[in-house]
PDB file of C-alpha atoms in Angstrom:
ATOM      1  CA  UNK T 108      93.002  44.026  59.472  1.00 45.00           C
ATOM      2  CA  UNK T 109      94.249  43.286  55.653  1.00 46.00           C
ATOM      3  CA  UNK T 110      91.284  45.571  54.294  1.00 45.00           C
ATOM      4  CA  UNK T 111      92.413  48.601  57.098  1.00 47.00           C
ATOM      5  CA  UNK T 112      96.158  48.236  56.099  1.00 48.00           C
ATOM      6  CA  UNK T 113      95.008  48.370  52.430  1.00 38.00           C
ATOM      7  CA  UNK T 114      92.798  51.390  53.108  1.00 40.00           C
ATOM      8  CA  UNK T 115      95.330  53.484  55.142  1.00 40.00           C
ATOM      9  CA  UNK T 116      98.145  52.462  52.068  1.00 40.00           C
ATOM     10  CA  UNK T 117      95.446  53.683  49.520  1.00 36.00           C
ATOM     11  CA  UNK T 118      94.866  57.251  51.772  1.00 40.00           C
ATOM     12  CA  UNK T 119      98.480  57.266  51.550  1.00 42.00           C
ATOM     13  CA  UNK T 120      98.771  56.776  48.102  1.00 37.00           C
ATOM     14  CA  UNK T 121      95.882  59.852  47.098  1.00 36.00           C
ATOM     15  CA  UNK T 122      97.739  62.199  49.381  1.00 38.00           C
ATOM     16  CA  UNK T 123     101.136  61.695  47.961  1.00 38.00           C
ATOM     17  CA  UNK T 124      99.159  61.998  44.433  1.00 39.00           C
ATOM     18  CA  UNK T 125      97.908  65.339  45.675  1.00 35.00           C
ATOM     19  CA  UNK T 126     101.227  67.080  47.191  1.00 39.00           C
ATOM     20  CA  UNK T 127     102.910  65.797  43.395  1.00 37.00           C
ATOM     21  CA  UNK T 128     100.229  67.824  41.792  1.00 37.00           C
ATOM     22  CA  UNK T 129     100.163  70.570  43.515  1.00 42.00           C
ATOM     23  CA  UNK T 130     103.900  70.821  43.652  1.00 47.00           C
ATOM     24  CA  UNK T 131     104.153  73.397  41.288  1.00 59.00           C
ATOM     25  CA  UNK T 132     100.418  74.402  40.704  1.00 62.00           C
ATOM     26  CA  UNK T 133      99.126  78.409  40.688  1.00 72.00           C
ATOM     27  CA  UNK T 134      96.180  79.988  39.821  1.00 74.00           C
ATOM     28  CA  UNK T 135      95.834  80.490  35.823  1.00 81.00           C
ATOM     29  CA  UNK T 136      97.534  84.241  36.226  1.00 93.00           C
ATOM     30  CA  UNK T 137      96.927  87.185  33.564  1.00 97.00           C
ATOM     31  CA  UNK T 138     100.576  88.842  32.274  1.00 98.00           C
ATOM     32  CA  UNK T 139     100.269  91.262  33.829  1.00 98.00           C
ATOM     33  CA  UNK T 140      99.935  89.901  37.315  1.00 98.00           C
ATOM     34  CA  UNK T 141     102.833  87.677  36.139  1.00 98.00           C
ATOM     35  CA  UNK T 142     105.007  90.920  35.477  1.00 98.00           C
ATOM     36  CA  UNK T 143     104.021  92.230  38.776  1.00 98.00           C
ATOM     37  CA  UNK T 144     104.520  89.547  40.934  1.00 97.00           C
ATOM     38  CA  UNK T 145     108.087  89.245  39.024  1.00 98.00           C
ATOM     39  CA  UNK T 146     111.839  90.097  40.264  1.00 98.00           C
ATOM     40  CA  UNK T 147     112.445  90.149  36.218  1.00 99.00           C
ATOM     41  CA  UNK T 148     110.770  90.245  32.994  1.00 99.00           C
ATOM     42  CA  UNK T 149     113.105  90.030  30.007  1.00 99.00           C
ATOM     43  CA  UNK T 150     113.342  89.189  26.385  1.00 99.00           C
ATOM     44  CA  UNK T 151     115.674  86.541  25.835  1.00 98.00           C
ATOM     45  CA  UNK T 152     117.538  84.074  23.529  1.00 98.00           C
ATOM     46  CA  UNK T 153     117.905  80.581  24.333  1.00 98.00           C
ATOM     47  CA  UNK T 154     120.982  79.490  23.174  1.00 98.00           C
ATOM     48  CA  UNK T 155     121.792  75.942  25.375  1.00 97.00           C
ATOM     49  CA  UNK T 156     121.185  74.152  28.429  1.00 95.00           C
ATOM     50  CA  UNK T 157     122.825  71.508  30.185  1.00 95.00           C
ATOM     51  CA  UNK T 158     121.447  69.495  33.180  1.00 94.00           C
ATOM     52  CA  UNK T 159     123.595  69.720  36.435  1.00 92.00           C
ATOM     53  CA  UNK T 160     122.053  67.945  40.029  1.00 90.00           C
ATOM     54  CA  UNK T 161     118.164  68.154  39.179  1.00 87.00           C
ATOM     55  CA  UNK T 162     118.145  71.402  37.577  1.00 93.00           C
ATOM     56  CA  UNK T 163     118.219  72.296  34.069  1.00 95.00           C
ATOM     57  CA  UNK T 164     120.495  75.567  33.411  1.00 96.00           C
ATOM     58  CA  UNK T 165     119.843  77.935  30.540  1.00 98.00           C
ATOM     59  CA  UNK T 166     122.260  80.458  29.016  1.00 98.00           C
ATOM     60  CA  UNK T 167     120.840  82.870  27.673  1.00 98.00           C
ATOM     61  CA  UNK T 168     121.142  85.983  25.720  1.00 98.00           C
ATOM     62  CA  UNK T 169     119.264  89.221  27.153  1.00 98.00           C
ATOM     63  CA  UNK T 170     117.985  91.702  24.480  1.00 98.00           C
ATOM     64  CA  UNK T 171     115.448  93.836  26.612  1.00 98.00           C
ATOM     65  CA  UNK T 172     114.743  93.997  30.779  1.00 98.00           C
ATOM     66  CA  UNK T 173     111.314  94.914  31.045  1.00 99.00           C
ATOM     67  CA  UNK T 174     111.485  94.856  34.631  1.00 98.00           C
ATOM     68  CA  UNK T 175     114.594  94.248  36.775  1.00 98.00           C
ATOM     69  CA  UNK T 176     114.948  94.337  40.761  1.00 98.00           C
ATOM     70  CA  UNK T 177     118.822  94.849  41.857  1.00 97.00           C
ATOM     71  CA  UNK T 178     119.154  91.704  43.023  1.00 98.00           C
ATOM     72  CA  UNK T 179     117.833  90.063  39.795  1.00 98.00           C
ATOM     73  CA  UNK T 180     120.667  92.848  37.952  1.00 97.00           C
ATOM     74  CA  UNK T 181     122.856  90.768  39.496  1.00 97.00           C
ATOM     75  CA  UNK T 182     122.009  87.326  39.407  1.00 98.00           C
ATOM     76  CA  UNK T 183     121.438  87.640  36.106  1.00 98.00           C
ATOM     77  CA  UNK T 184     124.738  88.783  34.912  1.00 97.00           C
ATOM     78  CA  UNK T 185     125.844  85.082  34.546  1.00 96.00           C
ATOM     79  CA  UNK T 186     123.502  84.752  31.503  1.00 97.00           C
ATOM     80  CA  UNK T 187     122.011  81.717  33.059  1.00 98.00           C
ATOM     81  CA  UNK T 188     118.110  81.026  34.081  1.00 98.00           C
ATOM     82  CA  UNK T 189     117.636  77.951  36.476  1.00 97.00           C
ATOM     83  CA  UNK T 190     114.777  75.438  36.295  1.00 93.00           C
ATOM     84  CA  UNK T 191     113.751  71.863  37.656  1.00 86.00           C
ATOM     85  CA  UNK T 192     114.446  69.254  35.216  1.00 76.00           C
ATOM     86  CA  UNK T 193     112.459  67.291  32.953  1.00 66.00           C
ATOM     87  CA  UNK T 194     111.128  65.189  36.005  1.00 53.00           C
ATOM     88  CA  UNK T 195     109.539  67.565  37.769  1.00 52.00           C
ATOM     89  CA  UNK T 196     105.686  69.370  37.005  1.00 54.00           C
ATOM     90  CA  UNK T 197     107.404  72.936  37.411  1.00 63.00           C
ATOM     91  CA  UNK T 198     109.643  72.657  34.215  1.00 60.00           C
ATOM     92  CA  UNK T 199     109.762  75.312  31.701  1.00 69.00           C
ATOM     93  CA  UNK T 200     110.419  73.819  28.437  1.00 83.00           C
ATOM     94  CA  UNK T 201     112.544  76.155  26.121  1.00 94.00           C
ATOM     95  CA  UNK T 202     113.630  75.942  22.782  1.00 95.00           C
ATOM     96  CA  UNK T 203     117.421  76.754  21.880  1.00 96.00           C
ATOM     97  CA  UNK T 204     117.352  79.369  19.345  1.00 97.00           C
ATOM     98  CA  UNK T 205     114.119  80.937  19.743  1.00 97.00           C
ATOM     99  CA  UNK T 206     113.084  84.467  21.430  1.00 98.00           C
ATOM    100  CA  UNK T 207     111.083  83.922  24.892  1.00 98.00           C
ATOM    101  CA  UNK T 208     109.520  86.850  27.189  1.00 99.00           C
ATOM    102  CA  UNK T 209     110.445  85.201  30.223  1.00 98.00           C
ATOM    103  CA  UNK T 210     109.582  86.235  34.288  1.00 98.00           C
ATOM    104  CA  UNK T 211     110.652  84.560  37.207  1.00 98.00           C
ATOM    105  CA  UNK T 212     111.916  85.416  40.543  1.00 97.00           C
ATOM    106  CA  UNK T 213     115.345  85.197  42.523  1.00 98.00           C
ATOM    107  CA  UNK T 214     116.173  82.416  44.865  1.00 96.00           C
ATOM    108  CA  UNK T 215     119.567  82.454  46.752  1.00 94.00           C
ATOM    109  CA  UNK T 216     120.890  84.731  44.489  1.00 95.00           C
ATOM    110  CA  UNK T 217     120.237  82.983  41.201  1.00 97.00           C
ATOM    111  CA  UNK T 218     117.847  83.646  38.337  1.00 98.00           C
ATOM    112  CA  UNK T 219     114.264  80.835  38.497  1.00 97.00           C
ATOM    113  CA  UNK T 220     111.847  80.154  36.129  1.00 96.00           C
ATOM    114  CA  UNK T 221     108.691  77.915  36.318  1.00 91.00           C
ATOM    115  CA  UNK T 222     105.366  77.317  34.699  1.00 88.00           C
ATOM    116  CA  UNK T 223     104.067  79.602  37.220  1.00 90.00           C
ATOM    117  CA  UNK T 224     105.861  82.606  35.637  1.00 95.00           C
ATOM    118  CA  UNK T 225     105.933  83.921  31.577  1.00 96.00           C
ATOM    119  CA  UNK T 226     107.809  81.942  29.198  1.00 96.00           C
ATOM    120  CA  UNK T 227     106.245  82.979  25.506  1.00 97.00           C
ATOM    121  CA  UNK T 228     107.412  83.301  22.625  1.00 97.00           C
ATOM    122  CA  UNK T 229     107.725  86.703  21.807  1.00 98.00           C
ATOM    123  CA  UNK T 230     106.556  86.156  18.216  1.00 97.00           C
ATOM    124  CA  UNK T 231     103.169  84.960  19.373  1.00 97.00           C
ATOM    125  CA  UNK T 232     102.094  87.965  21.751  1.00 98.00           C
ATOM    126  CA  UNK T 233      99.835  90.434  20.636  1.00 98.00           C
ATOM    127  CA  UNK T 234     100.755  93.809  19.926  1.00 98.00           C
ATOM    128  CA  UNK T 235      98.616  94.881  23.079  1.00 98.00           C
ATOM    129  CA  UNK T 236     100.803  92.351  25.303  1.00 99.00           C
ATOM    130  CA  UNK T 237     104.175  94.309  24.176  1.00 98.00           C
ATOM    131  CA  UNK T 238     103.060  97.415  24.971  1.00 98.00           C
ATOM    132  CA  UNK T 239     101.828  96.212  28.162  1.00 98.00           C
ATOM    133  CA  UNK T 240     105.311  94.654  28.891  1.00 99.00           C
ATOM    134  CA  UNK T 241     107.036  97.758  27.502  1.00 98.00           C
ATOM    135  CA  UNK T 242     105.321 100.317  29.346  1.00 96.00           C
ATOM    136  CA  UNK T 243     101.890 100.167  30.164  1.00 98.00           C
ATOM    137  CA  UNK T 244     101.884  96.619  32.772  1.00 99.00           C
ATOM    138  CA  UNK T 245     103.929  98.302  35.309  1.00 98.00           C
ATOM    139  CA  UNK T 246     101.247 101.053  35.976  1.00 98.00           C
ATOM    140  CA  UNK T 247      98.729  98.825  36.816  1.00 98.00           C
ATOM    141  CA  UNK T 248     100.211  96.920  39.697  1.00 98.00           C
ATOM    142  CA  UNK T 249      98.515  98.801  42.292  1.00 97.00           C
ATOM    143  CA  UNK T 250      95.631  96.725  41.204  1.00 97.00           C
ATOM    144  CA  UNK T 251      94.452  93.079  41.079  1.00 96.00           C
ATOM    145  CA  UNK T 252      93.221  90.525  38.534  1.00 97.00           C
ATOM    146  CA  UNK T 253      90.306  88.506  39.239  1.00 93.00           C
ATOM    147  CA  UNK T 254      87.754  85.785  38.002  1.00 90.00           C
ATOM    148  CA  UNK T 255      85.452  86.159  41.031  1.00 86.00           C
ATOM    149  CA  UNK T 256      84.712  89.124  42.018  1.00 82.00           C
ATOM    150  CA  UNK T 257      84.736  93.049  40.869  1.00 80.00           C
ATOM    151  CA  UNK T 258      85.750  95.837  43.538  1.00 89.00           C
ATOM    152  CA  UNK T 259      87.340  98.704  43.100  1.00 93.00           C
ATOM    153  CA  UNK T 260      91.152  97.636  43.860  1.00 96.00           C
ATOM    154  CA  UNK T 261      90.156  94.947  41.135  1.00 96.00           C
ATOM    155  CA  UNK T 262      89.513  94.021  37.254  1.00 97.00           C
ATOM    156  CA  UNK T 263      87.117  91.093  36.670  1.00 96.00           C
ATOM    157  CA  UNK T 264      88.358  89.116  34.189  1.00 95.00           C
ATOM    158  CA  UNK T 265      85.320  87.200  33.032  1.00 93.00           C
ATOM    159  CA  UNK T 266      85.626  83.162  32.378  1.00 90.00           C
ATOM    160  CA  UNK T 267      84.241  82.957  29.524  1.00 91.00           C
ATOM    161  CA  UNK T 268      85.851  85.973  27.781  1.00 94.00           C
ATOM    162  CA  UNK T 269      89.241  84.820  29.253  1.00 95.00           C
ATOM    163  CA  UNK T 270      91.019  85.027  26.008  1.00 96.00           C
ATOM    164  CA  UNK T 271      90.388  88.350  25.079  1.00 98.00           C
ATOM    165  CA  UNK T 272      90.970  89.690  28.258  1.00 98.00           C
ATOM    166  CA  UNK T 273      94.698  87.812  28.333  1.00 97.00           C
ATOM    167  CA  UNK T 274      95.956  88.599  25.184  1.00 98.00           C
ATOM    168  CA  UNK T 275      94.429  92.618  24.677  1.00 98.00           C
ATOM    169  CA  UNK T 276      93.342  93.259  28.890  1.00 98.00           C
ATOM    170  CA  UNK T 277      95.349  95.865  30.667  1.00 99.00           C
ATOM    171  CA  UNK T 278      93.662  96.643  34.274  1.00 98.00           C
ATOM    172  CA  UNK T 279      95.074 100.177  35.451  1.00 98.00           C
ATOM    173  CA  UNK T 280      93.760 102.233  37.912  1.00 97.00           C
ATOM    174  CA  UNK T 281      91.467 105.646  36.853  1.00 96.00           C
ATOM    175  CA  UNK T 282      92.157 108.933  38.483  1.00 95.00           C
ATOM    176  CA  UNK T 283      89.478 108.148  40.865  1.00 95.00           C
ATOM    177  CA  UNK T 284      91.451 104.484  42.079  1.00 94.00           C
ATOM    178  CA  UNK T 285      89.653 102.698  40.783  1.00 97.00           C
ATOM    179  CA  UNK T 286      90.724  99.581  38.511  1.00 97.00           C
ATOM    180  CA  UNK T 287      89.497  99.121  35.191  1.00 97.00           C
ATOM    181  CA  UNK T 288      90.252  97.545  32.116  1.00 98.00           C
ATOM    182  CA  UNK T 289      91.292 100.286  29.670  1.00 97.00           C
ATOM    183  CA  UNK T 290      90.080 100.631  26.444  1.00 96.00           C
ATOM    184  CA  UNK T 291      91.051  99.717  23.369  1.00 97.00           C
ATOM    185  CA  UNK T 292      90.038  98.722  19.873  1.00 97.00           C
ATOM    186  CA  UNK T 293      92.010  96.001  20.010  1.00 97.00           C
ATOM    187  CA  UNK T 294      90.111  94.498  22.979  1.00 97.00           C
ATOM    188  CA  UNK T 295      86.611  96.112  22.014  1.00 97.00           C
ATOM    189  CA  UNK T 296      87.120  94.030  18.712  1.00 96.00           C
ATOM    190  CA  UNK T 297      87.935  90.452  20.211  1.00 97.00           C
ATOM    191  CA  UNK T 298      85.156  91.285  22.480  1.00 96.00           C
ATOM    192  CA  UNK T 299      82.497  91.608  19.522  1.00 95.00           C
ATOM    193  CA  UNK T 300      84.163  88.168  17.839  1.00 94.00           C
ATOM    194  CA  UNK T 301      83.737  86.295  20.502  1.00 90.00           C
ATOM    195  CA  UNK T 302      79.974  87.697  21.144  1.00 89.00           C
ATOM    196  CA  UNK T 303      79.380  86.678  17.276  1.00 87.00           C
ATOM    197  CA  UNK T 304      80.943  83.358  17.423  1.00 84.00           C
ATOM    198  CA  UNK T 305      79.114  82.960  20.409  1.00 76.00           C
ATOM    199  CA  UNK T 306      75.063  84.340  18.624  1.00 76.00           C
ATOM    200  CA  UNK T 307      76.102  81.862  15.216  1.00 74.00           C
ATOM    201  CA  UNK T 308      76.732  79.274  17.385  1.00 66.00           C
ATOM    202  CA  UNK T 309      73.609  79.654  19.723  1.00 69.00           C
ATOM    203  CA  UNK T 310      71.925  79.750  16.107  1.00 72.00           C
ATOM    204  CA  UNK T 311      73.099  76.704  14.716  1.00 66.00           C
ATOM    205  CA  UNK T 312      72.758  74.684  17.802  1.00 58.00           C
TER     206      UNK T 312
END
């Protein structure tokens, strides 16, 4: 009976492990699918937070909406981008001061953020992200981003060329529907890196 009552406490004890880690997981998401799936994408300043009841509140200072629904026009009026706080997986960590491309989605009429959405520094994107977040993202939500499988609604974004793909990748559809990734010398040349890093390394191995 002791071993049983140990064994259903121990089940117990993996599930609740399980619902705390998925509390805030999602699927490792390209930018672009991040803008899409977005109420808002805007450029940002941070300039304080305060804690208040379990949420951390930013106020912020908008420079640029990439992408604004009317409801987000209005919740974000108020300057202010909600979080969970410190305690909880789906934080976004900010730093006052600093210039963030930030997405999210709105939730009883106020502004959210997560790990789930963009929070970057805008100083670290590549110049292929901007443009994609300035004017080029937005054309390609008709179509999907995926690691499995290649169709023609679809872009396969390859595992082990993830990098590339995320920081140069646009997926837009061709005149025909179809999705592809369009080019660029800025993605054909991370491309051929990676394939050299990848020949050296096979050579010195």
């Amino acid at each position: 009976m002791h071993w049983q009552m140990l064994a259903v406490l121990y089940a117990l004890f993996l599930a609740l492990c399980i619902d705390l880690s998925e509390l805030c997981s999602c699927r490792w998401s390209h930018p672009q699918e991040k803008f899409c799936n977005s109420d808002f994408v805007i450029l940002a300043r941070i300039k304080q937070y305060k804690i208040s009841n379990g949420t951390k509140i930013y106020k912020v200072r908008i420079r640029k909406q990439f992408k604004i629904s009317e409801k987000a026009e209005v919740a974000l009026k108020s300057g202010q981008l909600l979080t969970p706080d410190g305690s909880s997986l789906c934080e976004s960590e900010l730093s006052p001061g600093k210039m963030y491309v930030l997405s999210g989605r709105v939730v009883h009429l106020k502004a959210r953020i997560d790990l789930c959405g963009m929070a970057d520094r805008w100083e670290y994107l590549s110049k292929r992200q901007k443009k994609g977040l300035r004017m080029m993202y937005r054309h390609g939500c008709v179509c999907k981003i995926s690691t499995f499988m290649n169709s023609r609604n679809s872009c396969l974004w390859p595992k082990e060329k993830m990098a590339c793909y995320e920081t140069e990748g646009i997926c837009l559809p061709s005149p025909s529907k179809v999705c592809r990734w369009a080019k660029s010398a800025a993605l054909n040349n991370c491309l051929h890196a990676h394939d050299k890093r990848l020949t050296i390394s096979r050579w010195s191995g």
